[in-house]
PDB file of C-alpha atoms and ligand atoms in Angstrom:
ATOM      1  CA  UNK A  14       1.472 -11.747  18.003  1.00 90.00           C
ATOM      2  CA  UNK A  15      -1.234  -9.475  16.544  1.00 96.00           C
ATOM      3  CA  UNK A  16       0.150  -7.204  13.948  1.00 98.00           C
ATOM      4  CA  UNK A  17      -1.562  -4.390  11.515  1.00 98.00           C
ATOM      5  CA  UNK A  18      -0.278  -4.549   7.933  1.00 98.00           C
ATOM      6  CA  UNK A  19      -0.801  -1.795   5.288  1.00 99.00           C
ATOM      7  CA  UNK A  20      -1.635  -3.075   1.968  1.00 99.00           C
ATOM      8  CA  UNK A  21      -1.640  -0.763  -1.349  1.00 99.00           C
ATOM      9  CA  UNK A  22      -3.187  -1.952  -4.761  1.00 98.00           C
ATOM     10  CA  UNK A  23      -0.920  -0.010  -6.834  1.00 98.00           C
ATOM     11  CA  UNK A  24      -2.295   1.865 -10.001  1.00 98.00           C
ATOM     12  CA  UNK A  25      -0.436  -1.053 -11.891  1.00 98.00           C
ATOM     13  CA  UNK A  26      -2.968  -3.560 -10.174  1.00 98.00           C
ATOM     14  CA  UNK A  27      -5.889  -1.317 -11.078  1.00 98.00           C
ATOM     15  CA  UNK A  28      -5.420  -0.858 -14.146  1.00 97.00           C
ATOM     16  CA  UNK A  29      -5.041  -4.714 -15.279  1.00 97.00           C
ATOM     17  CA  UNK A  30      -8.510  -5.583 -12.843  1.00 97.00           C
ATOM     18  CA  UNK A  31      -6.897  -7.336 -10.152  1.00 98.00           C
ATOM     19  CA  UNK A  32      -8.161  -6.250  -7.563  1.00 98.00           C
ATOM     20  CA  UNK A  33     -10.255  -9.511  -6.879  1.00 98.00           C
ATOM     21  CA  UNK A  34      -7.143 -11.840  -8.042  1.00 98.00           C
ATOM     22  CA  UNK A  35      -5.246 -10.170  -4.958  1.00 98.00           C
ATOM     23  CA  UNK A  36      -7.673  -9.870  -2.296  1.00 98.00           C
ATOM     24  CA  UNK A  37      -8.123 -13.699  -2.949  1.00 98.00           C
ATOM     25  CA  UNK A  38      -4.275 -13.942  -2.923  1.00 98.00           C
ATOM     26  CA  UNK A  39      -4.123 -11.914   0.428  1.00 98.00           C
ATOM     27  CA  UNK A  40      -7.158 -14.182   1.874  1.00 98.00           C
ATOM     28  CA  UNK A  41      -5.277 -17.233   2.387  1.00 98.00           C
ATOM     29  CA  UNK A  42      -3.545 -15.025   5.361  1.00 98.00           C
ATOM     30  CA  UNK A  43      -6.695 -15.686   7.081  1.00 98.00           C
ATOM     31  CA  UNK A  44      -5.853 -12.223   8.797  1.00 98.00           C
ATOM     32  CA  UNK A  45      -8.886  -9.572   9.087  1.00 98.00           C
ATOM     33  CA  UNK A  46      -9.442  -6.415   6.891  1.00 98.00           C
ATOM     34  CA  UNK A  47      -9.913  -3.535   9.553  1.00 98.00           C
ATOM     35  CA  UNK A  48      -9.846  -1.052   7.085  1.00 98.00           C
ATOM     36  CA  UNK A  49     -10.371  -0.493   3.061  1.00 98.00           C
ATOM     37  CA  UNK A  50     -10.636   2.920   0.989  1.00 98.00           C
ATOM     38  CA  UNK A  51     -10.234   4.025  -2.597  1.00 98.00           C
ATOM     39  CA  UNK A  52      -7.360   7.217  -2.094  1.00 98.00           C
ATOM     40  CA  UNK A  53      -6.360   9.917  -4.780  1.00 97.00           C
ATOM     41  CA  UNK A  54      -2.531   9.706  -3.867  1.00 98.00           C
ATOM     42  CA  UNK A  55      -0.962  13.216  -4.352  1.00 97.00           C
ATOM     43  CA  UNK A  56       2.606  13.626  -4.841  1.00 97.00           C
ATOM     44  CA  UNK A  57       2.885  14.671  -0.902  1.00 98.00           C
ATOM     45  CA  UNK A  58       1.431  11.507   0.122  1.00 98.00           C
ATOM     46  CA  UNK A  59       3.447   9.789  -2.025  1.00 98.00           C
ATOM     47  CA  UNK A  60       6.930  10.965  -1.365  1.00 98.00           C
ATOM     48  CA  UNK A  61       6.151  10.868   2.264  1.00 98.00           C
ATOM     49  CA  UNK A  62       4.755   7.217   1.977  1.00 98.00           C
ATOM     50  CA  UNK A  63       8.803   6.622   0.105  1.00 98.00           C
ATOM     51  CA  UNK A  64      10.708   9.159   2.114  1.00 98.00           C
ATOM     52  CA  UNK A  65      13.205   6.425   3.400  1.00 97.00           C
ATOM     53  CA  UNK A  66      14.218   6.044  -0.896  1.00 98.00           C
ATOM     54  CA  UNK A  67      14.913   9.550  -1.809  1.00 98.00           C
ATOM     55  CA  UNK A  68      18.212   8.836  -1.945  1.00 98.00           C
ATOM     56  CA  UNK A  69      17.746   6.015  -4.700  1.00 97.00           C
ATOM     57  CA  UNK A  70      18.249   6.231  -8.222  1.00 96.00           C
ATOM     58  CA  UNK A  71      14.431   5.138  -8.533  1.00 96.00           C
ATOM     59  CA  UNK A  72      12.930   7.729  -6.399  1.00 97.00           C
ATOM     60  CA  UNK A  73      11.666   9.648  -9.047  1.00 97.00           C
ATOM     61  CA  UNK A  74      10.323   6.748 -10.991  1.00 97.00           C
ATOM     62  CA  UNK A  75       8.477   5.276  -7.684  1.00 97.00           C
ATOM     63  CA  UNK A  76       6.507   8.494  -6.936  1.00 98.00           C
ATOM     64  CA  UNK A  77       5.355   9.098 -10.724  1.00 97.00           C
ATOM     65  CA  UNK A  78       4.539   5.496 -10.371  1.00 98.00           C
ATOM     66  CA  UNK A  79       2.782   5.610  -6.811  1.00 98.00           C
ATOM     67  CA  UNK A  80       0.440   8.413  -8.354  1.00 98.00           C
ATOM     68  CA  UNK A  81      -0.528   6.794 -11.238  1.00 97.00           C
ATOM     69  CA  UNK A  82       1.425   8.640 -13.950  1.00 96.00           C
ATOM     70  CA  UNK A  83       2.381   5.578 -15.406  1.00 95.00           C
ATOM     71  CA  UNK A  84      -0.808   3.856 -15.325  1.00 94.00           C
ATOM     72  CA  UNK A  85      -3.795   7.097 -16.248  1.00 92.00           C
ATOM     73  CA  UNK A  86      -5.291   6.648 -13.001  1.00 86.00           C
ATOM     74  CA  UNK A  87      -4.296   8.789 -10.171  1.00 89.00           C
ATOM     75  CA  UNK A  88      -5.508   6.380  -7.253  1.00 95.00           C
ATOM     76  CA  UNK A  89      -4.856   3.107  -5.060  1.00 98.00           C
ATOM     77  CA  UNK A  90      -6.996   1.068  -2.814  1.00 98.00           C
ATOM     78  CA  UNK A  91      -5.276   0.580   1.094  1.00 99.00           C
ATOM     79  CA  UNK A  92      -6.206  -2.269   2.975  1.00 99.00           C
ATOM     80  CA  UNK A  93      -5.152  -2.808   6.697  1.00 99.00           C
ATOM     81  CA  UNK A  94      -4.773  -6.330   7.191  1.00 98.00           C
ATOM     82  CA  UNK A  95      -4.729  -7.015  11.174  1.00 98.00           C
ATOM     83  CA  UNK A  96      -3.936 -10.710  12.931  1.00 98.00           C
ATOM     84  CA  UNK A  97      -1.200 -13.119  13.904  1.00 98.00           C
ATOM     85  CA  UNK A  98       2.125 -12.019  12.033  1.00 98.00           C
ATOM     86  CA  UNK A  99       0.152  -9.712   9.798  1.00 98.00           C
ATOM     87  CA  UNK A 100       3.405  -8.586   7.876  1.00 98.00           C
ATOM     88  CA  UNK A 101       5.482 -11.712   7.455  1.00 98.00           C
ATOM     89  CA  UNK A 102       2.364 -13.458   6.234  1.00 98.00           C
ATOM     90  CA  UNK A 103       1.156 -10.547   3.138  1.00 98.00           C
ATOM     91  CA  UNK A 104       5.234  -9.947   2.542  1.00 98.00           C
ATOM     92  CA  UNK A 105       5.010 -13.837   1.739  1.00 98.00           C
ATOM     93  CA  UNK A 106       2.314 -14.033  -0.020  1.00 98.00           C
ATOM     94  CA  UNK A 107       3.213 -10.656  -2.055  1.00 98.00           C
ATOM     95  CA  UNK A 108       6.908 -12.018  -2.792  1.00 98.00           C
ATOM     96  CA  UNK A 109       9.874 -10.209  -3.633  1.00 98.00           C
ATOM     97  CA  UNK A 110      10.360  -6.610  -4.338  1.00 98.00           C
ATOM     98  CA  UNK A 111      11.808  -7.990  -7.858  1.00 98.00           C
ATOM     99  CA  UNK A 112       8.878  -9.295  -9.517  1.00 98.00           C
ATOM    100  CA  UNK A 113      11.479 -11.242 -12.078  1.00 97.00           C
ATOM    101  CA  UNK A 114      13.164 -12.916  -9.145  1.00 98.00           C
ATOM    102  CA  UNK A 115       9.389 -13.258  -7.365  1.00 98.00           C
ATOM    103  CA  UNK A 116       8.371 -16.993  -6.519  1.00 98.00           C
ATOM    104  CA  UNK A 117       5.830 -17.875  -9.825  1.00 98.00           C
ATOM    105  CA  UNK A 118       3.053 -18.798  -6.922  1.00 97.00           C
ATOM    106  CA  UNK A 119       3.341 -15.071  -5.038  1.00 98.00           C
ATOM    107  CA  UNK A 120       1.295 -12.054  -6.315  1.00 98.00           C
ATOM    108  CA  UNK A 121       4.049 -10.119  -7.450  1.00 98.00           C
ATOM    109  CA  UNK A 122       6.124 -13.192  -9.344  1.00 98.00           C
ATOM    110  CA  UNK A 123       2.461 -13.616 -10.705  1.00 98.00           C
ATOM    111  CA  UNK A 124       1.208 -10.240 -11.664  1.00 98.00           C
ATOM    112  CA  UNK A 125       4.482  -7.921 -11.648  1.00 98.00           C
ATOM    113  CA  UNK A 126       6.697  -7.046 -14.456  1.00 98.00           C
ATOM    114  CA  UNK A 127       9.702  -4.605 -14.756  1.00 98.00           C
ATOM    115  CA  UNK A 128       9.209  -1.490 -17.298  1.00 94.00           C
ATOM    116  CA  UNK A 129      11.274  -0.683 -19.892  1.00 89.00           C
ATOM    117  CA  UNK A 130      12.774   2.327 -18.112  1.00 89.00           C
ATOM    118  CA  UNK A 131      13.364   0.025 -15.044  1.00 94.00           C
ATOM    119  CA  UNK A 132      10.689   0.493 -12.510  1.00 96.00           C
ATOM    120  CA  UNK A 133       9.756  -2.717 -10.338  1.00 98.00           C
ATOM    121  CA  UNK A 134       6.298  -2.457 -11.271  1.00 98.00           C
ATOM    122  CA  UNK A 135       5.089  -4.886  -8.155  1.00 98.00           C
ATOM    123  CA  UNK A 136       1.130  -4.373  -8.215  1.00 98.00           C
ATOM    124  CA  UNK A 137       1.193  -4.332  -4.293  1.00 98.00           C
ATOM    125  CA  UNK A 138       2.928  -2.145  -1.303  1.00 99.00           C
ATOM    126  CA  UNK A 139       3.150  -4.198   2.026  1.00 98.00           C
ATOM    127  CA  UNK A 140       4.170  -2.843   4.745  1.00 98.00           C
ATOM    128  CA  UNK A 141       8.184  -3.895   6.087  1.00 98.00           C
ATOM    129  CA  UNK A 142       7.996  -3.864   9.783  1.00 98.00           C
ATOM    130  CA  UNK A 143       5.970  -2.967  12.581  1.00 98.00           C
ATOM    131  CA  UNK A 144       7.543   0.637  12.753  1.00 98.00           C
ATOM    132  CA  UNK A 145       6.939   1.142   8.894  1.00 98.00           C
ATOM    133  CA  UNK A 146       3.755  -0.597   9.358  1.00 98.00           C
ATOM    134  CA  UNK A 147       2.440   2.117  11.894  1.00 98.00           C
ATOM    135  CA  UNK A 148       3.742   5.189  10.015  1.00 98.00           C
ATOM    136  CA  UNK A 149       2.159   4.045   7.020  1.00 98.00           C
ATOM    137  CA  UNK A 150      -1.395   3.463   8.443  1.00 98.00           C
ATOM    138  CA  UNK A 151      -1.439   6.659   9.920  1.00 98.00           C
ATOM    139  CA  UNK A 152      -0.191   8.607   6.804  1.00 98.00           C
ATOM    140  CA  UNK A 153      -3.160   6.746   4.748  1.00 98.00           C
ATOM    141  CA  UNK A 154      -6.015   6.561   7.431  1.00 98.00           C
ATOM    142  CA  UNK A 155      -7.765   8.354  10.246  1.00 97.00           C
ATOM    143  CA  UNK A 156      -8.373   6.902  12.934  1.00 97.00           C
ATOM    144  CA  UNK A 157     -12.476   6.697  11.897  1.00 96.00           C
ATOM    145  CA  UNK A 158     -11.554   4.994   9.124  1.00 97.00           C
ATOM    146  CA  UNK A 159     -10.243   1.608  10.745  1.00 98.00           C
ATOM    147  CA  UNK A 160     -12.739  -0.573  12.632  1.00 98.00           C
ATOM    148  CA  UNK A 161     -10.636  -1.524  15.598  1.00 97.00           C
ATOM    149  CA  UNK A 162      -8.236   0.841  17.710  1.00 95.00           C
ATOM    150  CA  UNK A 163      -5.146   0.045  16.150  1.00 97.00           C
ATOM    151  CA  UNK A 164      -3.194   2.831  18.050  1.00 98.00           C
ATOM    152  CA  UNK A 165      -3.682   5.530  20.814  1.00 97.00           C
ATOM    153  CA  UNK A 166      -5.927   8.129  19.739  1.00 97.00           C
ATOM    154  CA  UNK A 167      -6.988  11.591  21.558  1.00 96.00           C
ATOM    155  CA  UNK A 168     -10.278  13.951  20.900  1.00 95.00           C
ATOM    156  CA  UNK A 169      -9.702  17.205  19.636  1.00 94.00           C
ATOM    157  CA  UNK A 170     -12.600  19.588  18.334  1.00 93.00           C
ATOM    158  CA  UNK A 171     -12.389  20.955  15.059  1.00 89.00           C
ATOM    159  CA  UNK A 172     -14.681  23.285  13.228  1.00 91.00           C
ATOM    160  CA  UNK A 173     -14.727  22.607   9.589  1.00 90.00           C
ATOM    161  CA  UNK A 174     -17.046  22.177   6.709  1.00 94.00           C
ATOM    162  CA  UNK A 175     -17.772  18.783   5.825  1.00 92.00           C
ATOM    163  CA  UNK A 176     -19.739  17.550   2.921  1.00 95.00           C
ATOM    164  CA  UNK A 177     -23.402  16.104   3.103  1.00 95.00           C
ATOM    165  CA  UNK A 178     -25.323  14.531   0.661  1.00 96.00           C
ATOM    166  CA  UNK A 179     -27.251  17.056  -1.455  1.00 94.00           C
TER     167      UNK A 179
HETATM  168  P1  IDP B  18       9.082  -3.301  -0.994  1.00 51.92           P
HETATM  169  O1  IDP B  18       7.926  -2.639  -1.734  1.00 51.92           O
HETATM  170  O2  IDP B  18       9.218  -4.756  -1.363  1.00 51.92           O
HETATM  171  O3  IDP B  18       9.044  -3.071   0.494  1.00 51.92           O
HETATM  172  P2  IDP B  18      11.082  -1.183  -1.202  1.00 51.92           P
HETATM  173  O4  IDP B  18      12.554  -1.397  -1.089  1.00 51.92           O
HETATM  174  O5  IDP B  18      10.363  -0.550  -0.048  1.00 51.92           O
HETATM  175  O6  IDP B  18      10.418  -2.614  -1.557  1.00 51.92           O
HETATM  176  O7  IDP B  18      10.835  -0.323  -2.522  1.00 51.92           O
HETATM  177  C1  IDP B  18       9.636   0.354  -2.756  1.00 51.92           C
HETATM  178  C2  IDP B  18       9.206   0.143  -4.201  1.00 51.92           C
HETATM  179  O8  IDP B  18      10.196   0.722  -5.089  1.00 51.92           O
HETATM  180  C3  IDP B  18       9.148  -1.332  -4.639  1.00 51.92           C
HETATM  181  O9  IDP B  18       7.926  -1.956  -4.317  1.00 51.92           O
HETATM  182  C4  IDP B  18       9.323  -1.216  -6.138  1.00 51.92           C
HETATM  183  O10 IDP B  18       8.117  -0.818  -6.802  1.00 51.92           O
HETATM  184  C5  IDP B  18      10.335  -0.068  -6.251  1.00 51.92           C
HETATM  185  N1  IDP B  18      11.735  -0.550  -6.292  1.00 51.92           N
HETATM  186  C6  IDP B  18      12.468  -1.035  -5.250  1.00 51.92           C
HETATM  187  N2  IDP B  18      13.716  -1.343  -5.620  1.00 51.92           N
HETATM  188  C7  IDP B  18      13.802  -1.029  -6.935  1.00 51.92           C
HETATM  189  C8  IDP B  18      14.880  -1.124  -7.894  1.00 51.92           C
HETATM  190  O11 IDP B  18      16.011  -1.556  -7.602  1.00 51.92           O
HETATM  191  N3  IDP B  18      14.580  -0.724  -9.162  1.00 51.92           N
HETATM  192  C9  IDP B  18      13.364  -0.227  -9.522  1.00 51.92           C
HETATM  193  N4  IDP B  18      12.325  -0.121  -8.658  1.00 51.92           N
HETATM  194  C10 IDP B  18      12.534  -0.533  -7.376  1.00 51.92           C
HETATM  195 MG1   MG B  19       9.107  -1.209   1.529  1.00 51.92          MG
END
C-alpha cells in the first residue's frame, strides 16, 4: 500500500553534516522523494508540528530543540518519502525514539545521543501513522511543493506579492 512519509533532518543532524549519512540511510527504503526543502521552523510551526506532547514534561525542551536553539541554526530539511509502507519502512530504518535503546545499525542508535538536560536528541522526525503522516505534510508543504498529488487540493485566487529575482 502506497504511503507518504514526512521526514525532518533535525538541527541536531545539521549541525554534525549528516545530511548525506541519512539520506543514504533512508535510501535503502527504495521509496521515492516527492518532495525536499530547507524550512526556517518558527516556534508556531513547531509547537503545532508537537501539539499532541504539550502535555509532556519535554514539551518545552522539544520545541527549543525543533527550532534550533540548541543547535545555532534555526532550520531543518523535510523530505516526503512516498511508496510501499512508506512509514513502517523510515520508522525502521530511523529506530527508536530513545537513541540509547536505538538498534546500533538504525540512524538514530547511530547518530543520536541524549543531552545532559534530557532531551532525546534523535537527528530525524518520521512521521507515526498515516493520520500524523498527512497533518504533518500539510503543516510543512504546499501543495506546489510536492511532485505528485498526495492529497485533494482546490484552486483559490489570491492576490499577493511574491518575490522575483532582481
Ligand atoms: P518519535 O519522534 O519517535 O515519533 P515522539 O513520541 O513523537 O517520538 O516524540 C517526539 C520527539 O520528542 C522525539 O523524537 C524526541 O526527540 C523527543 N522525546 C520523546 N520522548 C522523550 C522523552 O521521554 N524524553 C526526552 N525527549 C523525548
Ligand atoms: Mg512522533
Amino acid at each position: 500500500m502506497n504511503q507518504a512519509a514526512l521526514i525532518l533532518i533535525k538541527p541536531d543532524g545539521l549541525k554534525k553534516s549528516l545530511t548525506g549519512n541519512i539520506l543514504t540511510r533512508l535510501s535503502e527504503s527504495k521509496l521515492e522523494i516527492v518532495a525536499a526543502k530547507m524550512v526556517r521552523v518558527s516556534k508556531a510551526l513547531a509547537e503545532e508540528h508537537y501539539k499532541h506532547l504539550t502535555d509532556k514534561p519535554f514539551f518545552a525542551e522539544i520545541i527549543k530543540y525543533l527550532c534550533g536553539e540548541l543547535h545555532d541554526r534555526r532550520k531543518v530539511m523535510a523530505l516526503v518519502y512516498w511508496g510501499d509502507c512508506a512509514i513502517a519502512k523510515c520508522r525502521e530504518l530511523a529506530g527508536s525514539t530513545n537513541p540509547e535503546e536505538a538498534e546500533a545499525t538504525t540512524i538514530r542508535g547511530s547518530y543520536g545521543r541524549i543531552t545532559t538536560s534530557g532531551v532525546y536528541e534523535n537527528v530525524i522526525h518520521v512521521s507515526s501513522n498515516e493520520i500524523e503522516a498527512e497533518r504533518e505534510i500539510k503543516l510543512w508543504f504546499n501543495p506546489g511543493d510536492i511532485i505528485v498529488e498526495l492529497y485533494p487540493v482546490k484552486e483559490i485566487s489570491k492576490v499577493k506579492k511574491v518575490k522575483v529575482w532582481g
